[in-house]
Amino acid sequence: MMLTAVILIVTGHDSRSRLEVGRTIIAILCCAGILLGEYRLLPQTLKAAIPAVLLTGAARAFWYMACRSSRDAPVTARQADGLLCFVGLLLTTACIVFRDVDDETVARFSSAFEYRYLPLLAVNLVATATALRVGKSFLVPIDHGKNEKSYNGYADNISDVFSLLAITGITGSVSAAKLRRSYTSWPQYTFFVFVIALLSSRDLAARHGRRWITMYDAVPDDVNVRSVDSEDTFASELSEGSDDTRVASVPKRRDYILLRTIFIVIALPGAWLAHFILNFSQHAHQKIVEPRPILDITYTPHTDIEAVINMYKEPIDQVAHLVSTLKNMSNIGGDAKIHIYIKDMDANVEEVQKGTGADQVTPLPNIGREGETYLKHILGSWDTLAAQTVFLQADVHNPRELFPRIRNYFVPGQTGMLSLGWSGQVCNCENCGDRFNLWDTTHLFPDISNRISNITTCNQVLLSYKGQFIASAKRIRGVDKSVYQDLHDAFVNRDSWAHQEEYLQGRPDSMDAPVFGYTMERMWNLLFQCNSMEIAWRCPSLLSGNRVGGNIEDCQCFDRES
């Protein structure tokens, strides 16, 4: 929806009038409102999408300018397509060259050419070629065959509006019907409708002869005006508008009017009605049977909240700031116990404890990163687990968004599992993988699911990321202790399956940086029985922070005994 509105703004015709400037400013503010209402914003998406739509508008504006300035030397379709491909190649090359070598998209570039992606690449190739032929784009087509009249007014605005409304309605309906469905809030709809009405008014006003809207002259200075009584003009009009031509065009025009009427009166409202119904239904429309979580309701904790921090060589003052920030949060409190596991065997434990203000500092061998640390804590504190444990790394990911996520969603005494990393990533349990090219080749996910809930079917898995989350003792102890022991053994045992080539498949592996650590990072939601597909679509991204119309359960699983 945001893309649609921005395209309409940036592709509008140029104007010097104050009214047009005012319209543009109001439309930009409305688009800002749509953007602020989006609950799945990602930094990389903003970096790519905003320049993309602005460049789309700039390209269309330059195209109009080129068409008006090249009357004596018109550009052919082949020349235009060749120039477009050349510029696109330059931009693509620049993006690849100037990207950070550690950027995830560079690491995944080669995997895009794998066999399973070939059908998708073929569809993309065909769609791109088709878009070039119909006018450079499906969303904002630029017809190089149009005459000069089409560039001197607002005749294309209404057509673009209807096209984009159709695309938005159809894609919105399809997206809202999927498992990880989309959601659009009422404020976003309001801003979108206002932008559409604002931009459509330019064309409607132009059609009614309100010439003060447009900057264009009624008759260009370089047009040679001929007398309407001249014989050449009369003969030309007679030959171009013969009776046979006019009669033959009547049925075609009627068919065109009929199709356009059906589209405007039936198809377009139908698509948007379906979009509204699916959008405001507060559930995923693909039903997934999810087993009830197994909770240990007999366990009585002696500590309310404990923070377990995995530390290596991070600066002590940085960890001290993390500890103080946690204790200053109202829903964690100053009474929370802080337990630091440090994997730097050369570190001074007393100095770390004094400098960070931790209640306990435990040295560990540098094995398995944070995944092994968390499992070690669970096994070693099985009978002394806090009611709720905050698992973090000393160098937390996304600290700007992490603390608001804890502050806004963590509920003492109720939160069963709250992931503090990326949200909404789902995979198929039997063949789990993600966009970072990590695949469960050993079928560990269905095996763990079966051991937890004693069911043979495992449909979808809600993945966790960043190795930071909050879990309750009821959830942790609801899983048999042997499951944690086997997972921990996979980290620390050099002869375990997690360090064998069948699992590694050529990926570099070491005891202090095991490949299995990435699998464990994604499996915490499954392990703690918080695998709801409702969370997959409801939970906002860390950057967005919240969802209009959402609630505190959007990103977590509560412990409910009944």
Coordinates of C-alpha atoms in Angstrom, one line a residue, residues 6-389:
V6 CA 4.4 6.7 -3.2
I7 CA 4.4 5.7 -6.9
L8 CA 1.3 7.8 -7.4
I9 CA 3.0 10.8 -5.9
V10 CA 6.4 10.6 -7.5
T11 CA 5.0 9.9 -11.0
G12 CA 2.6 12.8 -11.0
H13 CA 3.1 15.5 -13.6
D14 CA 5.2 18.5 -13.0
S15 CA 3.5 21.8 -12.0
R16 CA 4.4 25.2 -10.7
S17 CA 1.1 26.0 -9.1
R18 CA 0.9 26.5 -5.4
L19 CA -2.1 24.2 -5.3
E20 CA 0.0 21.4 -6.8
V21 CA 2.8 21.9 -4.3
G22 CA 0.3 21.8 -1.5
R23 CA -1.2 18.6 -2.8
T24 CA 2.2 17.0 -3.0
I25 CA 3.1 18.0 0.6
I26 CA -0.2 16.7 1.9
A27 CA 0.2 13.4 0.0
I28 CA 3.8 13.0 1.3
L29 CA 2.5 13.4 4.9
C30 CA -0.2 10.8 4.2
C31 CA 2.4 8.4 2.9
A32 CA 4.5 9.1 6.1
G33 CA 1.3 8.1 8.1
I34 CA 1.0 4.9 6.1
L35 CA 4.7 4.1 6.8
L36 CA 4.4 4.8 10.5
G37 CA 1.5 2.4 10.7
E38 CA 3.4 -0.4 9.2
Y39 CA 4.3 -3.1 11.8
R40 CA 6.8 -5.1 9.8
L41 CA 9.4 -2.5 9.0
L42 CA 13.0 -3.7 8.4
P43 CA 16.1 -1.6 8.0
Q44 CA 17.2 -3.3 4.9
T45 CA 13.7 -3.0 3.4
L46 CA 13.7 0.8 4.0
K47 CA 17.1 1.1 2.5
A48 CA 16.0 -0.6 -0.7
A49 CA 12.3 0.3 -1.1
I50 CA 12.4 4.0 -0.6
P51 CA 15.2 4.7 -3.1
A52 CA 13.5 2.2 -5.5
V53 CA 10.1 4.0 -5.6
L54 CA 11.8 7.4 -5.8
L55 CA 13.9 6.3 -8.7
T56 CA 10.8 4.8 -10.3
G57 CA 9.1 8.2 -10.2
A58 CA 12.3 10.0 -11.4
A59 CA 12.6 7.6 -14.3
R60 CA 9.0 8.3 -15.4
A61 CA 9.5 12.0 -15.1
F62 CA 12.7 11.9 -17.2
W63 CA 10.9 9.7 -19.7
Y64 CA 8.2 12.3 -20.2
M65 CA 10.8 15.0 -20.5
A66 CA 12.7 13.0 -23.1
C67 CA 9.5 12.4 -25.1
R68 CA 8.7 16.1 -25.2
S69 CA 12.2 17.2 -26.1
S70 CA 12.8 14.5 -28.9
R71 CA 10.1 15.5 -31.3
D72 CA 12.6 15.8 -34.2
A73 CA 14.6 12.7 -33.3
P74 CA 12.2 10.2 -31.6
V75 CA 13.7 7.3 -29.7
T76 CA 12.7 3.9 -30.9
A77 CA 11.4 1.2 -28.6
R78 CA 14.6 -0.9 -29.1
Q79 CA 16.8 2.0 -28.2
A80 CA 14.7 2.8 -25.1
D81 CA 14.8 -0.8 -23.9
G82 CA 18.6 -1.1 -24.6
L83 CA 19.2 2.1 -22.6
L84 CA 17.0 0.9 -19.7
C85 CA 18.9 -2.5 -19.6
F86 CA 22.2 -0.7 -19.7
V87 CA 21.3 1.6 -16.8
G88 CA 19.9 -1.3 -14.8
L89 CA 23.1 -3.2 -15.3
L90 CA 25.1 -0.3 -14.1
L91 CA 23.0 0.1 -11.0
T92 CA 23.1 -3.6 -10.2
T93 CA 26.8 -3.7 -10.5
A94 CA 27.2 -0.6 -8.3
C95 CA 25.0 -2.2 -5.6
I96 CA 27.1 -5.4 -5.6
V97 CA 30.4 -3.6 -5.6
F98 CA 29.6 -1.1 -2.9
R99 CA 27.9 -3.5 -0.5
D100 CA 29.6 -4.6 2.7
V101 CA 31.3 -8.0 2.2
D102 CA 29.6 -9.1 5.4
D103 CA 26.2 -8.3 4.1
E104 CA 23.8 -11.3 4.3
T105 CA 22.7 -10.7 0.7
V106 CA 26.2 -11.1 -0.7
A107 CA 26.6 -14.4 1.2
R108 CA 23.3 -15.7 -0.2
F109 CA 23.9 -14.5 -3.8
S110 CA 25.4 -17.8 -5.1
S111 CA 22.6 -19.8 -3.4
A112 CA 20.1 -18.0 -5.6
F113 CA 21.2 -20.0 -8.6
E114 CA 20.6 -23.4 -7.0
Y115 CA 18.4 -25.9 -8.8
R116 CA 15.3 -25.4 -6.6
Y117 CA 15.2 -21.7 -7.3
L118 CA 15.4 -22.1 -11.1
P119 CA 11.6 -22.0 -11.6
L120 CA 11.4 -18.7 -9.6
L121 CA 14.2 -17.2 -11.6
A122 CA 12.5 -18.2 -14.8
V123 CA 9.2 -16.5 -13.7
N124 CA 11.2 -13.4 -12.8
L125 CA 12.9 -13.4 -16.2
V126 CA 9.6 -13.7 -18.1
A127 CA 8.0 -11.0 -15.9
T128 CA 10.8 -8.6 -16.5
A129 CA 10.8 -9.2 -20.2
T130 CA 7.0 -8.7 -20.4
A131 CA 7.3 -5.5 -18.3
L132 CA 9.8 -4.1 -20.7
R133 CA 7.5 -4.8 -23.7
V134 CA 4.3 -3.3 -22.1
G135 CA 6.0 -0.2 -20.9
K136 CA 8.9 -0.7 -18.6
S137 CA 6.7 -1.7 -15.6
F138 CA 3.4 -3.3 -14.7
L139 CA 2.7 -0.8 -11.9
V140 CA 3.7 2.4 -13.7
P141 CA 3.8 1.6 -17.4
I142 CA 5.4 4.1 -19.7
D143 CA 4.1 3.7 -23.3
H144 CA 6.7 5.0 -25.7
G145 CA 4.2 4.9 -28.4
K146 CA 1.9 7.6 -27.0
N147 CA 1.5 10.8 -28.8
E148 CA 2.4 14.2 -27.3
K149 CA -1.1 14.9 -26.1
S150 CA -0.9 12.2 -23.5
Y151 CA 2.0 14.0 -21.8
N152 CA 0.4 17.4 -21.6
G153 CA -2.3 16.7 -19.1
Y154 CA -3.5 14.4 -16.5
A155 CA -5.2 11.7 -18.7
D156 CA -3.1 8.9 -17.2
N157 CA -3.8 9.6 -13.6
I158 CA -7.2 7.9 -13.3
S159 CA -6.0 4.9 -15.3
D160 CA -3.0 4.5 -13.0
V161 CA -5.2 4.9 -9.9
F162 CA -7.5 2.1 -11.0
S163 CA -4.6 -0.2 -12.0
L164 CA -2.9 0.3 -8.7
L165 CA -6.2 -0.1 -6.8
A166 CA -6.7 -3.4 -8.5
I167 CA -3.2 -4.6 -7.8
T168 CA -3.4 -3.5 -4.2
G169 CA -6.8 -5.2 -3.6
I170 CA -5.8 -8.5 -5.3
T171 CA -2.3 -8.8 -3.6
G172 CA -3.8 -7.7 -0.3
S173 CA -6.5 -10.4 -0.5
V174 CA -3.9 -13.1 -1.4
S175 CA -1.5 -11.9 1.3
A176 CA -4.1 -11.8 4.0
A177 CA -5.2 -15.4 3.2
K178 CA -1.7 -16.8 3.6
L179 CA -0.3 -18.5 6.7
R180 CA 2.0 -15.7 7.6
R181 CA -0.6 -13.2 6.6
S182 CA -0.5 -9.4 6.3
Y183 CA -2.5 -6.8 8.2
T184 CA -3.4 -3.3 7.4
S185 CA -4.8 -0.9 10.0
W186 CA -7.6 1.5 9.7
P187 CA -5.3 4.6 9.8
Q188 CA -3.3 3.2 6.9
Y189 CA -6.5 2.6 4.9
T190 CA -7.6 6.2 5.7
F191 CA -4.3 7.7 4.6
F192 CA -4.3 5.6 1.5
V193 CA -7.8 6.6 0.4
F194 CA -7.0 10.2 1.0
V195 CA -3.9 10.0 -1.2
I196 CA -5.9 8.3 -4.0
A197 CA -8.6 11.0 -3.8
L198 CA -6.1 13.8 -3.7
L199 CA -4.2 12.6 -6.8
S200 CA -7.3 11.6 -8.7
S201 CA -8.7 15.1 -8.3
R202 CA -6.1 16.5 -10.7
D203 CA -7.4 14.5 -13.6
L204 CA -11.1 15.1 -12.7
A205 CA -10.4 18.9 -12.5
A206 CA -8.5 18.8 -15.8
R207 CA -11.4 17.0 -17.5
H208 CA -13.8 19.7 -16.4
G209 CA -11.7 22.4 -18.0
R210 CA -10.2 23.9 -14.8
R211 CA -7.1 25.1 -16.5
W212 CA -5.7 26.9 -13.5
I213 CA -4.5 23.5 -12.2
T214 CA -2.0 22.8 -14.9
M215 CA 1.1 24.6 -15.9
Y216 CA 0.9 23.7 -19.5
D217 CA 0.0 26.2 -22.2
A218 CA -3.2 25.6 -24.2
V219 CA -1.2 25.8 -27.4
P220 CA 2.5 25.2 -27.5
D221 CA 4.5 28.0 -29.1
D222 CA 6.1 25.8 -31.7
V223 CA 2.8 24.4 -33.1
N224 CA 2.0 25.7 -36.6
V225 CA -1.8 26.6 -36.6
R226 CA -3.5 26.0 -39.9
S227 CA -6.9 27.2 -41.0
V228 CA -9.7 24.7 -40.4
D229 CA -11.1 25.6 -43.8
S230 CA -8.0 24.5 -45.7
E231 CA -8.5 21.8 -48.2
D232 CA -5.6 19.7 -46.8
T233 CA -7.1 19.6 -43.4
F234 CA -10.5 18.7 -44.7
A235 CA -9.2 15.9 -46.9
S236 CA -7.0 14.6 -44.0
E237 CA -10.0 14.5 -41.6
L238 CA -12.2 12.9 -44.2
S239 CA -9.7 10.1 -45.0
E240 CA -9.0 9.4 -41.3
G241 CA -12.6 9.5 -40.2
S242 CA -14.5 7.7 -42.9
D243 CA -17.9 6.1 -42.3
D244 CA -16.6 2.6 -42.5
T245 CA -13.9 3.3 -39.9
R246 CA -16.3 4.9 -37.5
V247 CA -18.9 2.1 -37.9
A248 CA -16.3 -0.6 -37.3
S249 CA -15.0 1.1 -34.2
V250 CA -18.4 1.2 -32.5
P251 CA -18.6 -2.5 -31.4
K252 CA -15.0 -2.4 -30.2
R253 CA -15.7 0.7 -28.2
R254 CA -18.9 -0.8 -26.7
D255 CA -16.9 -3.9 -25.7
Y256 CA -14.2 -1.7 -24.1
I257 CA -16.8 0.3 -22.2
L258 CA -18.5 -3.0 -21.0
L259 CA -15.3 -4.5 -19.8
R260 CA -14.3 -1.3 -18.0
T261 CA -17.7 -1.1 -16.4
I262 CA -17.5 -4.7 -15.1
F263 CA -14.0 -4.0 -13.8
I264 CA -15.0 -0.8 -12.0
V265 CA -18.4 -1.9 -10.7
I266 CA -17.8 -5.6 -9.9
A267 CA -14.2 -6.8 -10.0
L268 CA -12.5 -3.9 -8.2
P269 CA -15.0 -3.6 -5.3
G270 CA -15.1 -7.4 -5.0
A271 CA -11.3 -7.6 -4.6
W272 CA -11.3 -4.9 -1.9
L273 CA -14.3 -6.4 -0.1
A274 CA -12.4 -9.7 0.1
H275 CA -9.4 -7.8 1.3
F276 CA -11.3 -6.1 4.1
I277 CA -12.9 -9.3 5.3
L278 CA -9.7 -11.2 5.3
N279 CA -7.7 -8.4 6.8
F280 CA -9.8 -7.6 9.8
S281 CA -10.3 -11.3 10.7
Q282 CA -8.0 -11.6 13.7
H283 CA -6.8 -15.1 12.9
A284 CA -4.6 -16.9 10.4
H285 CA -6.8 -18.3 7.7
Q286 CA -4.8 -21.5 7.2
K287 CA -5.7 -23.6 10.3
I288 CA -2.8 -25.4 11.9
V289 CA -3.4 -27.8 14.7
E290 CA -1.1 -26.9 17.5
P291 CA -0.7 -29.2 20.6
R292 CA -1.2 -27.7 24.0
P293 CA 2.0 -26.9 25.8
I294 CA 3.1 -29.2 28.5
L295 CA 3.8 -27.2 31.7
D296 CA 5.4 -28.2 34.9
I297 CA 2.8 -26.7 37.3
T298 CA 4.1 -28.5 40.3
Y299 CA 7.5 -26.7 40.4
T300 CA 7.8 -23.9 43.0
P301 CA 10.6 -21.4 42.1
H302 CA 12.5 -19.5 44.8
T303 CA 13.5 -16.7 42.5
D304 CA 11.2 -14.6 40.5
I305 CA 13.4 -13.3 37.7
E306 CA 17.0 -14.2 36.7
A307 CA 19.1 -12.9 33.9
V308 CA 21.6 -15.3 32.4
I309 CA 24.2 -13.6 30.3
N310 CA 26.8 -15.3 28.1
M311 CA 30.0 -13.3 28.1
Y312 CA 33.3 -13.8 26.3
K313 CA 35.7 -10.8 25.9
E314 CA 33.2 -8.0 25.9
P315 CA 34.3 -4.8 27.9
I316 CA 33.2 -5.0 31.5
D317 CA 31.7 -1.5 31.4
Q318 CA 29.5 -2.6 28.4
V319 CA 28.2 -5.6 30.4
A320 CA 27.7 -3.4 33.5
H321 CA 25.5 -1.0 31.4
L322 CA 23.5 -4.0 30.2
V323 CA 23.0 -5.2 33.8
S324 CA 22.0 -1.7 35.1
T325 CA 19.6 -1.2 32.2
L326 CA 17.8 -4.5 33.0
K327 CA 17.6 -3.7 36.6
N328 CA 16.1 -0.3 35.9
M329 CA 13.3 -1.8 33.9
S330 CA 10.0 -1.8 35.9
N331 CA 8.9 -5.2 34.8
I332 CA 12.3 -6.8 35.7
G333 CA 13.3 -4.8 38.8
G334 CA 16.4 -4.3 40.9
D335 CA 15.8 -7.6 42.7
A336 CA 16.4 -9.7 39.6
K337 CA 19.3 -12.1 40.0
I338 CA 22.2 -11.6 37.5
H339 CA 24.2 -14.7 36.5
I340 CA 27.1 -14.2 34.1
Y341 CA 28.7 -17.2 32.4
I342 CA 32.1 -16.1 31.1
K343 CA 34.0 -18.1 28.4
D344 CA 37.3 -16.2 28.6
M345 CA 39.4 -18.5 30.8
D346 CA 41.9 -15.7 31.3
A347 CA 39.4 -13.3 32.8
N348 CA 39.5 -12.3 36.4
V349 CA 36.2 -13.6 37.8
E350 CA 36.2 -11.4 40.8
E351 CA 36.9 -8.3 38.7
V352 CA 34.1 -9.2 36.3
Q353 CA 31.6 -9.7 39.2
K354 CA 32.6 -6.5 40.9
G355 CA 32.6 -4.4 37.7
T356 CA 29.3 -5.7 36.4
G357 CA 27.4 -5.9 39.7
A358 CA 26.4 -9.5 38.9
D359 CA 25.2 -11.8 41.7
Q360 CA 27.2 -14.7 40.3
V361 CA 29.9 -15.2 37.7
T362 CA 30.7 -18.8 36.4
P363 CA 33.7 -19.5 34.2
L364 CA 33.1 -22.0 31.4
P365 CA 35.4 -23.4 28.6
N366 CA 34.9 -21.7 25.3
I367 CA 32.7 -24.2 23.7
G368 CA 29.4 -23.9 21.9
R369 CA 28.8 -20.1 22.2
E370 CA 25.5 -19.0 23.8
G371 CA 23.5 -22.1 23.0
E372 CA 25.8 -24.4 25.1
T373 CA 25.7 -21.8 27.9
Y374 CA 21.9 -21.7 28.1
L375 CA 21.7 -25.5 28.1
K376 CA 24.4 -25.7 30.7
H377 CA 22.4 -23.3 32.9
I378 CA 19.2 -25.2 32.5
L379 CA 20.8 -28.5 33.4
G380 CA 22.8 -27.2 36.2
S381 CA 20.0 -25.1 37.7
W382 CA 17.2 -27.6 37.0
D383 CA 15.9 -27.5 40.6
T384 CA 16.6 -23.9 41.2
L385 CA 15.4 -22.2 38.1
A386 CA 13.8 -18.8 38.5
A387 CA 10.2 -18.4 37.6
Q388 CA 11.3 -16.6 34.5
T389 CA 14.8 -16.4 33.0

